[in-house]
C-alpha cells in the first residue's frame, strides 16, 4: 500500500515509485485507503514526484505506481512530449512544493510515436495541425533512428522503429526538461531536481527506468 512517508531526495522518491510499481505488477495494490486522505489534502499538497506521461488510457500513472490522492503531480499529453505548458507545470510543482523527482513515462505501443513513424514511412500521411504539432515534437527522435537505419542499408521494420523511437522520445523529453528553462536547469545542476526517463510495458505492467 502507498506510504505517507515523504522522500527527502529525488533518489528516495524514485525508490518509492519502484516499490509501488512492483506492488502493481504483483497485484498487491489497494485503493481503499486513498480516500481517507482527502480531508487532509484540502489545504495543501506535497506530491512526492512529478510525472510527465502519455494520455494513453492504458497507462494511468497513479495506478501503475500504486500511489494515491496527493502523491503524484501529473501531466499527461499524447506522446509525453515537452512543450512550454509542460515545462511551466513542472516549474510550478518543483518550486511550489519542492518536489525533487520528475519521471518522463513513455510506454510500449504508443500511438503518438506510431503516428510519427508512419509519417516518415509514408510522407503523404495527413494529420490535423494540432495532432501534427505533437508529431513534430516526436519527429527528431524517430528521424535520427530512421536515418541511421537507412544509411546503414538496413530494412526499416516499422514495429522495431516504433519500439526504439519510444525510448529515444523519452530521452529527448528528459533532456528538454533538464535544460528546458533556467529554473529547471538550476534545480537540476544543484542536485535539487532529478529528471529520469522510464518506459511502461503494456503486457507486464512493469516500469523500466532508463539509463540517462
Ligand atoms: Zn502513448
mmCIF file of C-alpha atoms and ligand atoms in Angstrom:
data_model
loop_
_atom_site.group_PDB
_atom_site.id
_atom_site.type_symbol
_atom_site.label_atom_id
_atom_site.label_comp_id
_atom_site.label_asym_id
_atom_site.label_seq_id
_atom_site.Cartn_x
_atom_site.Cartn_y
_atom_site.Cartn_z
ATOM 1 C CA UNK A 1 0.000 0.000 0.000
ATOM 2 C CA UNK A 2 1.134 3.590 -0.515
ATOM 3 C CA UNK A 3 3.037 5.328 2.210
ATOM 4 C CA UNK A 4 2.655 8.656 3.957
ATOM 5 C CA UNK A 5 6.430 8.949 4.134
ATOM 6 C CA UNK A 6 7.717 11.874 2.129
ATOM 7 C CA UNK A 7 11.127 11.455 0.488
ATOM 8 C CA UNK A 8 13.883 13.936 1.217
ATOM 9 C CA UNK A 9 15.700 13.367 -2.084
ATOM 10 C CA UNK A 10 14.774 12.585 -5.677
ATOM 11 C CA UNK A 11 16.505 9.225 -5.349
ATOM 12 C CA UNK A 12 14.330 8.292 -2.360
ATOM 13 C CA UNK A 13 11.228 9.280 -4.336
ATOM 14 C CA UNK A 14 12.412 7.070 -7.184
ATOM 15 C CA UNK A 15 12.668 4.101 -4.824
ATOM 16 C CA UNK A 16 9.081 4.683 -3.634
ATOM 17 C CA UNK A 17 7.847 4.639 -7.237
ATOM 18 C CA UNK A 18 9.778 1.450 -7.972
ATOM 19 C CA UNK A 19 8.248 -0.199 -4.909
ATOM 20 C CA UNK A 20 4.781 0.988 -5.966
ATOM 21 C CA UNK A 21 5.160 -0.421 -9.464
ATOM 22 C CA UNK A 22 6.334 -3.740 -8.017
ATOM 23 C CA UNK A 23 3.121 -3.871 -5.918
ATOM 24 C CA UNK A 24 1.067 -3.107 -9.032
ATOM 25 C CA UNK A 25 2.805 -5.825 -11.062
ATOM 26 C CA UNK A 26 2.168 -8.320 -8.256
ATOM 27 C CA UNK A 27 -1.487 -7.205 -7.978
ATOM 28 C CA UNK A 28 -0.970 -6.123 -4.375
ATOM 29 C CA UNK A 29 -2.482 -2.664 -4.811
ATOM 30 C CA UNK A 30 -5.325 -1.345 -2.746
ATOM 31 C CA UNK A 31 -7.230 1.853 -3.409
ATOM 32 C CA UNK A 32 -9.391 1.595 -0.283
ATOM 33 C CA UNK A 33 -7.187 3.869 1.787
ATOM 34 C CA UNK A 34 -6.743 6.624 -0.753
ATOM 35 C CA UNK A 35 -9.982 8.419 0.016
ATOM 36 C CA UNK A 36 -9.171 8.744 3.721
ATOM 37 C CA UNK A 37 -6.561 11.313 2.788
ATOM 38 C CA UNK A 38 -8.986 13.688 1.104
ATOM 39 C CA UNK A 39 -9.692 15.926 4.134
ATOM 40 C CA UNK A 40 -6.016 16.442 4.945
ATOM 41 C CA UNK A 41 -5.275 17.408 1.352
ATOM 42 C CA UNK A 42 -7.780 20.254 1.180
ATOM 43 C CA UNK A 43 -5.302 22.816 2.489
ATOM 44 C CA UNK A 44 -2.146 21.663 0.817
ATOM 45 C CA UNK A 45 -0.428 19.167 -1.424
ATOM 46 C CA UNK A 46 3.018 17.669 -1.147
ATOM 47 C CA UNK A 47 3.482 15.360 -4.149
ATOM 48 C CA UNK A 48 6.435 13.004 -3.959
ATOM 49 C CA UNK A 49 7.015 13.035 -7.733
ATOM 50 C CA UNK A 50 6.086 14.835 -10.925
ATOM 51 C CA UNK A 51 5.169 12.576 -13.823
ATOM 52 C CA UNK A 52 5.069 13.572 -17.494
ATOM 53 C CA UNK A 53 3.163 10.693 -19.037
ATOM 54 C CA UNK A 54 1.234 9.839 -22.185
ATOM 55 C CA UNK A 55 -2.538 10.327 -22.360
ATOM 56 C CA UNK A 56 -2.976 6.674 -23.333
ATOM 57 C CA UNK A 57 -5.862 5.187 -21.327
ATOM 58 C CA UNK A 58 -3.817 2.087 -20.556
ATOM 59 C CA UNK A 59 -1.169 3.993 -18.583
ATOM 60 C CA UNK A 60 -2.872 5.729 -15.628
ATOM 61 C CA UNK A 61 0.123 6.801 -13.593
ATOM 62 C CA UNK A 62 -1.327 6.673 -10.079
ATOM 63 C CA UNK A 63 -2.430 3.096 -10.678
ATOM 64 C CA UNK A 64 0.788 1.810 -12.243
ATOM 65 C CA UNK A 65 2.867 3.314 -9.405
ATOM 66 C CA UNK A 66 0.302 2.353 -6.732
ATOM 67 C CA UNK A 67 0.017 5.905 -5.435
ATOM 68 C CA UNK A 68 -2.966 7.711 -4.009
ATOM 69 C CA UNK A 69 -4.536 11.131 -3.641
ATOM 70 C CA UNK A 70 -1.960 13.876 -3.378
ATOM 71 C CA UNK A 71 1.024 11.652 -4.193
ATOM 72 C CA UNK A 72 1.747 12.498 -7.811
ATOM 73 C CA UNK A 73 1.711 15.763 -9.750
ATOM 74 C CA UNK A 74 0.752 14.515 -13.193
ATOM 75 C CA UNK A 75 0.962 15.994 -16.681
ATOM 76 C CA UNK A 76 -0.368 13.766 -19.427
ATOM 77 C CA UNK A 77 -0.147 14.562 -23.123
ATOM 78 C CA UNK A 78 -0.093 12.255 -26.137
ATOM 79 C CA UNK A 79 3.468 11.087 -26.709
ATOM 80 C CA UNK A 80 4.697 12.598 -23.397
ATOM 81 C CA UNK A 81 6.120 15.499 -25.398
ATOM 82 C CA UNK A 82 7.601 18.652 -23.925
ATOM 83 C CA UNK A 83 6.030 21.998 -24.833
ATOM 84 C CA UNK A 84 6.125 25.283 -22.882
ATOM 85 C CA UNK A 85 2.982 24.450 -20.889
ATOM 86 C CA UNK A 86 4.561 21.188 -19.681
ATOM 87 C CA UNK A 87 7.754 22.993 -18.647
ATOM 88 C CA UNK A 88 5.686 25.609 -16.842
ATOM 89 C CA UNK A 89 3.701 22.963 -14.982
ATOM 90 C CA UNK A 90 6.883 21.247 -13.824
ATOM 91 C CA UNK A 91 8.488 24.534 -12.774
ATOM 92 C CA UNK A 92 5.380 25.244 -10.741
ATOM 93 C CA UNK A 93 5.417 21.925 -8.900
ATOM 94 C CA UNK A 94 9.171 21.913 -8.325
ATOM 95 C CA UNK A 95 9.168 25.435 -6.931
ATOM 96 C CA UNK A 96 5.843 25.480 -5.071
ATOM 97 C CA UNK A 97 6.076 22.045 -3.447
ATOM 98 C CA UNK A 98 9.800 21.317 -3.548
ATOM 99 C CA UNK A 99 9.161 18.059 -5.401
ATOM 100 C CA UNK A 100 12.564 16.661 -6.343
ATOM 101 C CA UNK A 101 11.780 13.960 -8.879
ATOM 102 C CA UNK A 102 10.432 14.183 -12.444
ATOM 103 C CA UNK A 103 9.720 10.987 -14.371
ATOM 104 C CA UNK A 104 9.050 11.070 -18.113
ATOM 105 C CA UNK A 105 6.982 7.935 -18.636
ATOM 106 C CA UNK A 106 6.672 6.546 -22.151
ATOM 107 C CA UNK A 107 5.071 3.202 -22.919
ATOM 108 C CA UNK A 108 5.108 0.345 -25.404
ATOM 109 C CA UNK A 109 2.870 0.591 -28.469
ATOM 110 C CA UNK A 110 2.498 4.368 -28.074
ATOM 111 C CA UNK A 111 0.016 5.650 -30.677
ATOM 112 C CA UNK A 112 1.609 9.087 -30.913
ATOM 113 C CA UNK A 113 5.051 7.643 -31.657
ATOM 114 C CA UNK A 114 3.488 5.202 -34.107
ATOM 115 C CA UNK A 115 1.782 8.117 -35.896
ATOM 116 C CA UNK A 116 5.142 9.832 -36.178
ATOM 117 C CA UNK A 117 6.811 6.734 -37.627
ATOM 118 C CA UNK A 118 4.012 6.451 -40.166
ATOM 119 C CA UNK A 119 4.648 9.992 -41.385
ATOM 120 C CA UNK A 120 8.274 9.074 -42.087
ATOM 121 C CA UNK A 121 7.463 5.838 -43.846
ATOM 122 C CA UNK A 122 4.509 7.346 -45.690
ATOM 123 C CA UNK A 123 5.079 11.103 -46.159
ATOM 124 C CA UNK A 124 1.591 11.508 -47.672
ATOM 125 C CA UNK A 125 0.066 10.818 -44.266
ATOM 126 C CA UNK A 126 -2.022 13.795 -43.153
ATOM 127 C CA UNK A 127 -2.927 14.822 -39.627
ATOM 128 C CA UNK A 128 -4.761 17.851 -38.300
ATOM 129 C CA UNK A 129 -2.457 20.781 -37.478
ATOM 130 C CA UNK A 130 -2.994 20.163 -33.780
ATOM 131 C CA UNK A 131 -2.074 16.495 -33.916
ATOM 132 C CA UNK A 132 0.743 17.355 -36.293
ATOM 133 C CA UNK A 133 2.187 19.696 -33.652
ATOM 134 C CA UNK A 134 2.573 16.689 -31.331
ATOM 135 C CA UNK A 135 4.009 14.508 -34.090
ATOM 136 C CA UNK A 136 6.515 17.263 -34.922
ATOM 137 C CA UNK A 137 7.824 17.234 -31.354
ATOM 138 C CA UNK A 138 8.418 13.471 -31.537
ATOM 139 C CA UNK A 139 9.870 13.623 -35.038
ATOM 140 C CA UNK A 140 13.563 14.365 -34.263
ATOM 141 C CA UNK A 141 13.916 11.137 -32.220
ATOM 142 C CA UNK A 142 12.290 8.989 -34.875
ATOM 143 C CA UNK A 143 14.026 10.750 -37.745
ATOM 144 C CA UNK A 144 17.500 10.132 -36.342
ATOM 145 C CA UNK A 145 16.868 6.416 -35.876
ATOM 146 C CA UNK A 146 15.243 6.137 -39.308
ATOM 147 C CA UNK A 147 18.156 7.936 -40.971
ATOM 148 C CA UNK A 148 20.696 5.762 -39.161
ATOM 149 C CA UNK A 149 18.960 2.577 -40.285
ATOM 150 C CA UNK A 150 18.614 3.649 -43.922
ATOM 151 C CA UNK A 151 22.199 5.000 -44.034
ATOM 152 C CA UNK A 152 23.397 1.569 -42.908
ATOM 153 C CA UNK A 153 21.383 -0.026 -45.682
ATOM 154 C CA UNK A 154 19.076 -1.791 -43.224
ATOM 155 C CA UNK A 155 15.484 -2.610 -43.985
ATOM 156 C CA UNK A 156 13.399 -0.440 -41.706
ATOM 157 C CA UNK A 157 10.941 -2.520 -39.770
ATOM 158 C CA UNK A 158 8.131 -0.235 -38.581
ATOM 159 C CA UNK A 159 7.491 -2.105 -35.312
ATOM 160 C CA UNK A 160 11.180 -2.109 -34.427
ATOM 161 C CA UNK A 161 11.424 1.583 -35.293
ATOM 162 C CA UNK A 162 8.412 2.381 -33.076
ATOM 163 C CA UNK A 163 9.907 0.354 -30.245
ATOM 164 C CA UNK A 164 13.263 2.129 -30.370
ATOM 165 C CA UNK A 165 11.690 5.532 -31.023
ATOM 166 C CA UNK A 166 9.612 5.285 -27.833
ATOM 167 C CA UNK A 167 12.792 5.230 -25.727
ATOM 168 C CA UNK A 168 14.507 7.861 -27.877
ATOM 169 C CA UNK A 169 11.469 10.107 -27.431
ATOM 170 C CA UNK A 170 11.531 9.641 -23.649
ATOM 171 C CA UNK A 171 15.235 10.502 -23.571
ATOM 172 C CA UNK A 172 14.616 13.598 -25.675
ATOM 173 C CA UNK A 173 11.868 14.770 -23.299
ATOM 174 C CA UNK A 174 14.191 14.178 -20.327
ATOM 175 C CA UNK A 175 16.890 16.294 -21.950
ATOM 176 C CA UNK A 176 14.422 19.030 -22.869
ATOM 177 C CA UNK A 177 13.202 19.190 -19.279
ATOM 178 C CA UNK A 178 16.688 19.244 -17.759
ATOM 179 C CA UNK A 179 17.545 22.202 -19.973
ATOM 180 C CA UNK A 180 14.026 23.454 -20.665
ATOM 181 C CA UNK A 181 14.292 26.590 -18.604
ATOM 182 C CA UNK A 182 16.739 28.421 -16.421
ATOM 183 C CA UNK A 183 14.740 27.413 -13.355
ATOM 184 C CA UNK A 184 14.780 23.689 -14.159
ATOM 185 C CA UNK A 185 18.423 23.772 -15.189
ATOM 186 C CA UNK A 186 19.433 25.476 -11.942
ATOM 187 C CA UNK A 187 17.476 22.952 -9.854
ATOM 188 C CA UNK A 188 18.988 20.053 -11.813
ATOM 189 C CA UNK A 189 22.553 21.382 -11.615
ATOM 190 C CA UNK A 190 22.286 21.989 -7.871
ATOM 191 C CA UNK A 191 21.025 18.452 -7.281
ATOM 192 C CA UNK A 192 17.575 19.561 -6.138
ATOM 193 C CA UNK A 193 15.779 18.005 -9.085
ATOM 194 C CA UNK A 194 16.274 14.554 -10.580
ATOM 195 C CA UNK A 195 14.790 14.071 -14.070
ATOM 196 C CA UNK A 196 14.657 10.466 -15.277
ATOM 197 C CA UNK A 197 13.067 8.558 -18.136
ATOM 198 C CA UNK A 198 11.083 5.334 -17.958
ATOM 199 C CA UNK A 199 9.092 3.009 -20.173
ATOM 200 C CA UNK A 200 5.919 1.187 -19.158
ATOM 201 C CA UNK A 201 5.296 -2.236 -20.678
ATOM 202 C CA UNK A 202 1.620 -2.753 -21.500
ATOM 203 C CA UNK A 203 1.967 -6.528 -21.298
ATOM 204 C CA UNK A 204 3.805 -6.971 -18.000
ATOM 205 C CA UNK A 205 2.809 -3.757 -16.228
ATOM 206 C CA UNK A 206 6.463 -3.152 -15.384
ATOM 207 C CA UNK A 207 8.046 0.271 -15.476
ATOM 208 C CA UNK A 208 11.659 0.112 -16.623
ATOM 209 C CA UNK A 209 13.756 3.125 -15.709
ATOM 210 C CA UNK A 210 16.170 4.111 -18.456
ATOM 211 C CA UNK A 211 19.814 4.975 -18.010
ATOM 212 C CA UNK A 212 20.236 8.582 -18.902
HETATM 213 ZN ZN1 LIG B 1 1.288 6.935 -25.890
#
